[in-house]
Coordinates of C-alpha atoms in Angstrom, one line a residue:
M1 CA 0.0 0.0 0.0
G2 CA 2.8 2.4 0.8
A3 CA 4.5 1.8 -2.6
A4 CA 1.2 2.3 -4.4
D5 CA 0.4 5.5 -2.5
I6 CA 3.7 7.1 -3.6
V7 CA 2.8 6.8 -7.3
P8 CA 0.3 9.3 -8.7
G9 CA -2.5 7.3 -10.2
V10 CA -2.2 4.1 -8.1
S11 CA -4.3 3.7 -5.0
G12 CA -3.3 2.0 -1.8
G13 CA -6.9 1.0 -1.4
T14 CA -6.5 -1.1 -4.5
M15 CA -3.7 -3.0 -2.8
A16 CA -5.9 -3.6 0.2
F17 CA -8.7 -4.9 -2.0
I18 CA -6.3 -7.2 -3.9
T19 CA -4.9 -8.7 -0.7
G20 CA -8.3 -9.2 0.8
I21 CA -7.8 -6.9 3.9
Y22 CA -10.0 -4.0 2.9
D23 CA -13.0 -4.8 5.2
R24 CA -10.7 -5.6 8.1
L25 CA -8.9 -2.3 7.5
L26 CA -12.0 -0.2 7.5
G27 CA -13.3 -2.1 10.6
S28 CA -10.1 -1.5 12.5
I29 CA -10.1 2.2 11.7
R30 CA -13.7 2.6 12.6
S31 CA -13.0 1.0 16.0
F32 CA -11.3 4.2 17.1
D33 CA -14.4 5.5 18.8
L34 CA -15.8 6.5 22.2
A35 CA -15.4 3.0 23.5
A36 CA -11.7 3.0 22.6
L37 CA -11.3 6.4 24.3
R38 CA -13.0 5.0 27.5
L39 CA -10.6 2.0 27.5
L40 CA -7.7 4.3 27.0
L41 CA -8.7 6.6 29.9
A42 CA -9.3 3.6 32.1
G43 CA -5.8 2.3 31.4
R44 CA -7.1 -0.9 30.0
V45 CA -4.4 -1.1 27.3
R46 CA -4.8 -4.8 26.4
E47 CA -8.5 -4.5 25.9
L48 CA -7.9 -1.3 23.8
W49 CA -5.3 -3.2 21.7
R50 CA -7.8 -6.0 21.0
H51 CA -10.6 -3.5 20.4
V52 CA -8.8 -1.7 17.6
D53 CA -7.1 -4.8 16.1
G54 CA -3.8 -3.3 17.1
A55 CA -1.5 -6.1 15.9
F56 CA -3.0 -5.9 12.4
L57 CA -2.7 -2.1 12.3
L58 CA 0.8 -2.1 13.6
A59 CA 2.0 -4.5 11.0
L60 CA 0.2 -2.7 8.2
L61 CA 1.4 0.8 9.2
A62 CA 5.0 -0.5 9.7
G63 CA 4.9 -1.9 6.2
I64 CA 3.5 1.3 4.7
A65 CA 6.0 3.5 6.5
T66 CA 8.9 1.3 5.5
S67 CA 7.8 1.3 1.9
I68 CA 7.3 5.1 1.7
L69 CA 10.6 5.9 3.4
S70 CA 12.6 3.4 1.3
L71 CA 10.9 3.7 -2.1
A72 CA 10.3 7.5 -2.3
R73 CA 13.6 8.2 -3.9
L74 CA 13.5 5.1 -6.2
I75 CA 10.0 5.7 -7.5
S76 CA 10.8 9.4 -8.0
W77 CA 13.8 8.4 -10.1
V78 CA 11.8 5.8 -12.2
L79 CA 9.0 8.3 -12.8
E80 CA 11.6 10.9 -13.9
H81 CA 13.6 8.6 -16.2
H82 CA 11.4 5.7 -17.3
P83 CA 7.7 6.8 -16.8
V84 CA 6.1 5.0 -19.8
P85 CA 7.1 1.5 -18.8
L86 CA 6.2 2.1 -15.2
W87 CA 2.7 3.4 -16.1
A88 CA 2.3 0.3 -18.4
F89 CA 3.0 -2.0 -15.4
F90 CA 0.5 -0.2 -13.2
F91 CA -2.1 -0.2 -16.1
G92 CA -1.9 -4.0 -16.2
L93 CA -2.1 -4.2 -12.4
I94 CA -5.1 -1.9 -12.1
L95 CA -7.0 -3.5 -15.1
A96 CA -6.6 -6.9 -13.6
S97 CA -7.6 -5.6 -10.1
A98 CA -10.8 -4.2 -11.6
L99 CA -11.6 -7.5 -13.3
V100 CA -11.0 -9.3 -10.0
L101 CA -13.3 -6.9 -8.1
L102 CA -16.2 -7.5 -10.6
Q103 CA -16.6 -10.8 -8.8
Q104 CA -17.7 -9.0 -5.7
V105 CA -20.7 -7.4 -7.3
G106 CA -22.6 -10.7 -7.9
R107 CA -25.8 -10.4 -9.8
W108 CA -25.9 -7.3 -12.0
T109 CA -29.0 -5.0 -11.9
P110 CA -29.6 -1.7 -13.6
G111 CA -28.8 0.1 -10.3
R112 CA -25.5 -1.7 -10.0
V113 CA -24.6 -0.9 -13.6
A114 CA -25.4 2.7 -12.9
C115 CA -23.1 2.6 -9.8
L116 CA -20.3 1.2 -12.0
A117 CA -20.8 3.9 -14.6
L118 CA -20.9 6.6 -11.9
G119 CA -17.7 5.4 -10.3
A120 CA -15.9 5.3 -13.7
G121 CA -17.2 8.7 -14.6
A122 CA -16.1 10.2 -11.3
A123 CA -12.6 8.7 -11.6
L124 CA -12.4 10.0 -15.2
L125 CA -13.4 13.5 -14.0
V126 CA -10.7 13.5 -11.4
A127 CA -8.1 12.0 -13.8
L128 CA -8.7 14.7 -16.5
S129 CA -9.1 17.7 -14.2
P130 CA -6.6 20.5 -14.2
A131 CA -4.5 21.2 -11.2
M132 CA -6.0 23.8 -8.8
G133 CA -3.2 24.8 -6.4
L134 CA -3.7 24.8 -2.7
G135 CA -2.2 27.5 -0.5
G136 CA -2.9 28.5 3.1
G137 CA 0.3 27.4 4.8
L138 CA -0.1 24.7 7.4
A139 CA -3.9 25.0 7.0
G140 CA -3.4 24.0 3.4
V141 CA -1.2 21.1 4.4
F142 CA -3.8 19.9 6.9
L143 CA -6.6 20.1 4.2
A144 CA -4.3 18.3 1.7
G145 CA -3.8 15.4 4.2
F146 CA -7.6 15.3 4.9
V147 CA -8.6 15.0 1.3
A148 CA -5.7 12.8 0.1
I149 CA -6.3 10.1 2.7
C150 CA -9.9 9.8 1.6
A151 CA -8.7 9.0 -1.9
M152 CA -5.9 6.7 -0.6
I153 CA -8.4 4.3 0.9
L154 CA -10.7 4.4 -2.1
P155 CA -9.7 1.7 -4.7
G156 CA -9.0 3.5 -8.0
I157 CA -8.7 7.0 -6.6
S158 CA -5.0 7.8 -5.9
G159 CA -4.2 10.0 -3.0
S160 CA -0.9 10.9 -4.6
F161 CA -2.8 12.0 -7.7
I162 CA -5.2 14.1 -5.6
L163 CA -2.0 15.8 -4.2
V164 CA -0.9 16.5 -7.8
L165 CA -4.3 18.1 -8.5
L166 CA -4.0 20.2 -5.3
G167 CA -0.5 21.3 -6.3
M168 CA 1.0 19.6 -3.2
Y169 CA 2.6 16.4 -4.5
A170 CA 6.1 17.7 -5.0
T171 CA 5.9 19.6 -1.7
V172 CA 4.9 16.5 0.2
L173 CA 7.5 14.3 -1.4
A174 CA 10.2 16.9 -0.7
A175 CA 9.1 17.0 3.0
I176 CA 9.3 13.2 3.3
K177 CA 12.8 13.2 1.7
S178 CA 14.1 16.0 4.0
L179 CA 12.2 14.7 7.1
D180 CA 10.4 18.0 7.7
L181 CA 8.8 16.9 11.0
L182 CA 6.4 19.8 11.4
F183 CA 5.1 19.5 7.8
I184 CA 4.8 15.7 8.2
A185 CA 3.0 16.0 11.6
V186 CA 0.4 18.5 10.3
F187 CA -0.2 16.5 7.1
A188 CA -0.5 13.3 9.2
L189 CA -3.0 15.0 11.5
G190 CA -5.2 16.0 8.6
A191 CA -4.9 12.5 7.2
A192 CA -5.9 11.0 10.6
C193 CA -9.0 13.2 10.8
G194 CA -10.0 12.4 7.2
L195 CA -9.5 8.7 7.8
M196 CA -11.8 8.8 10.9
V197 CA -14.6 10.5 9.0
F198 CA -14.4 8.7 5.6
S199 CA -13.7 5.2 6.8
R200 CA -17.0 5.2 8.8
L201 CA -18.9 6.3 5.7
L202 CA -17.3 3.6 3.6
Y203 CA -17.8 0.9 6.3
W204 CA -21.5 1.8 6.5
L205 CA -22.0 1.7 2.7
L206 CA -20.2 -1.7 2.4
H207 CA -22.3 -3.2 5.1
R208 CA -25.7 -1.7 4.0
F209 CA -25.3 -1.7 0.2
H210 CA -22.4 -4.0 -0.4
A211 CA -23.0 -5.0 -4.0
A212 CA -23.8 -1.4 -5.1
T213 CA -20.8 0.0 -3.3
M214 CA -18.5 -2.7 -4.8
A215 CA -19.9 -1.7 -8.3
L216 CA -19.1 1.9 -7.5
L217 CA -15.6 1.1 -6.3
T218 CA -14.9 -1.1 -9.3
G219 CA -16.0 1.8 -11.5
F220 CA -13.4 3.9 -9.8
L221 CA -10.8 1.4 -10.8
F222 CA -11.9 1.3 -14.5
G223 CA -12.0 5.1 -14.6
S224 CA -8.5 5.4 -13.1
L225 CA -7.1 3.6 -16.1
A226 CA -7.0 6.9 -17.9
V227 CA -4.5 8.1 -15.3
V228 CA -2.1 5.2 -15.7
W229 CA -2.3 4.9 -19.5
P230 CA 1.3 4.9 -20.5
W231 CA 1.1 7.3 -23.5
K232 CA -0.2 10.8 -22.6
R233 CA -0.3 14.3 -24.0
A234 CA 0.1 17.1 -21.4
L235 CA -2.4 19.9 -21.5
D236 CA -1.2 21.8 -18.5
W237 CA 2.0 22.2 -16.6
V238 CA 3.2 23.5 -13.2
V239 CA 6.7 24.2 -11.9
D240 CA 7.6 22.0 -8.9
S241 CA 9.7 22.8 -5.8
Q242 CA 12.9 22.2 -7.7
G243 CA 12.0 24.6 -10.6
E244 CA 11.2 21.7 -13.0
P245 CA 8.0 21.7 -15.1
R246 CA 5.6 18.9 -14.3
P247 CA 2.4 17.9 -16.2
V248 CA -0.7 18.1 -14.2
Q249 CA -3.4 17.6 -16.8
Q250 CA -2.9 14.9 -19.4
V251 CA -5.0 13.0 -21.9
P252 CA -4.4 9.4 -23.2
I253 CA -3.1 9.1 -26.7
L254 CA -2.0 6.2 -29.0
P255 CA 1.6 5.0 -29.2
A256 CA 2.0 6.3 -32.8
E257 CA 0.8 9.8 -31.7
Y258 CA 3.1 9.7 -28.7
L259 CA 6.0 9.0 -31.1
Q260 CA 5.0 11.9 -33.4
L261 CA 4.5 14.3 -30.5
T262 CA 7.6 13.5 -28.5
G263 CA 10.0 11.9 -30.9
D264 CA 10.6 9.2 -28.2
S265 CA 10.1 5.5 -28.8
P266 CA 6.7 4.4 -27.3
Q267 CA 8.4 1.1 -26.3
T268 CA 5.1 -0.7 -27.2
W269 CA 6.3 -4.3 -26.8
L270 CA 8.1 -3.6 -23.5
C271 CA 5.0 -1.8 -22.2
L272 CA 2.7 -4.6 -23.3
G273 CA 5.0 -7.1 -21.5
L274 CA 5.1 -5.1 -18.3
A275 CA 1.3 -4.7 -18.4
V276 CA 0.9 -8.4 -18.7
F277 CA 3.4 -8.9 -15.9
G278 CA 1.4 -6.5 -13.7
A279 CA -1.8 -8.4 -14.5
L280 CA -0.2 -11.7 -13.6
A281 CA 1.1 -10.2 -10.3
V282 CA -2.5 -9.3 -9.4
W283 CA -3.7 -12.8 -10.3
L284 CA -0.9 -14.4 -8.2
V285 CA -1.7 -12.3 -5.2
H286 CA -5.4 -13.0 -5.6
W287 CA -4.8 -16.7 -5.9
R288 CA -2.3 -16.9 -3.1
W289 CA -4.1 -14.9 -0.5
G290 CA -7.7 -15.4 -1.6
G291 CA -8.2 -11.8 -2.6
A292 CA -11.8 -10.5 -3.0
R293 CA -14.4 -13.2 -3.1
P294 CA -17.8 -13.0 -4.7
S295 CA -20.7 -11.9 -2.5

């Protein structure tokens, strides 16, 4: 999940779905409630630990933190020097994930088809939106964390891509690299607040309207394929914290048009191979750990 959350266009929530821990994750987050607060104030630490599924959360957060701290530089370098093959790999991964999650919907009805279309449309709208820039100092950092974490736990909606749209991606990545503790603390506080609010809504939807919600989330995945399509044409640019131009609004194009536009090889066969590899990786994880099972 940590590795996925670093890359704009790939959702950590997708990884949670693929590995079959999504419901448990939402339930664990939701358990930080008044009952947990009472246990904490009473000093009943062991009961609190069991109440919030502490062992699960500790292992998960340790893995996410390790991945972010260790892979931030590597993924930044790959995005800078070999973006097209990397996006191809993630395209195959997300396409296969969406196909796996279709099993969760069960019997299709007009309402569920509408939810699928709504999710795909919402993800496409986010994917093709221009950057908006977010100021406000630490208040802006808090808001960015609040909004981005909501996307990070939604399959198909990338928290990193939301940060790109808010004009905060390069700033957040630079803060992680330099260990700017104040920035990280404010961002984490915003993320924690957003997580508490949004996880409860998702948990309620999944338990009251499971099939329709799964159709909506699967639509998010299909719509997000526009973000990770390997060949893109930039419509809008911004200058990052290092003074380098970064595309913030892009549209998918064909490999031949990419060659004409950029003069660079589209690496079509390499991209196809990496997309297939990504799809096989999803299938392997789904087969090995059970993944998402039909409802």
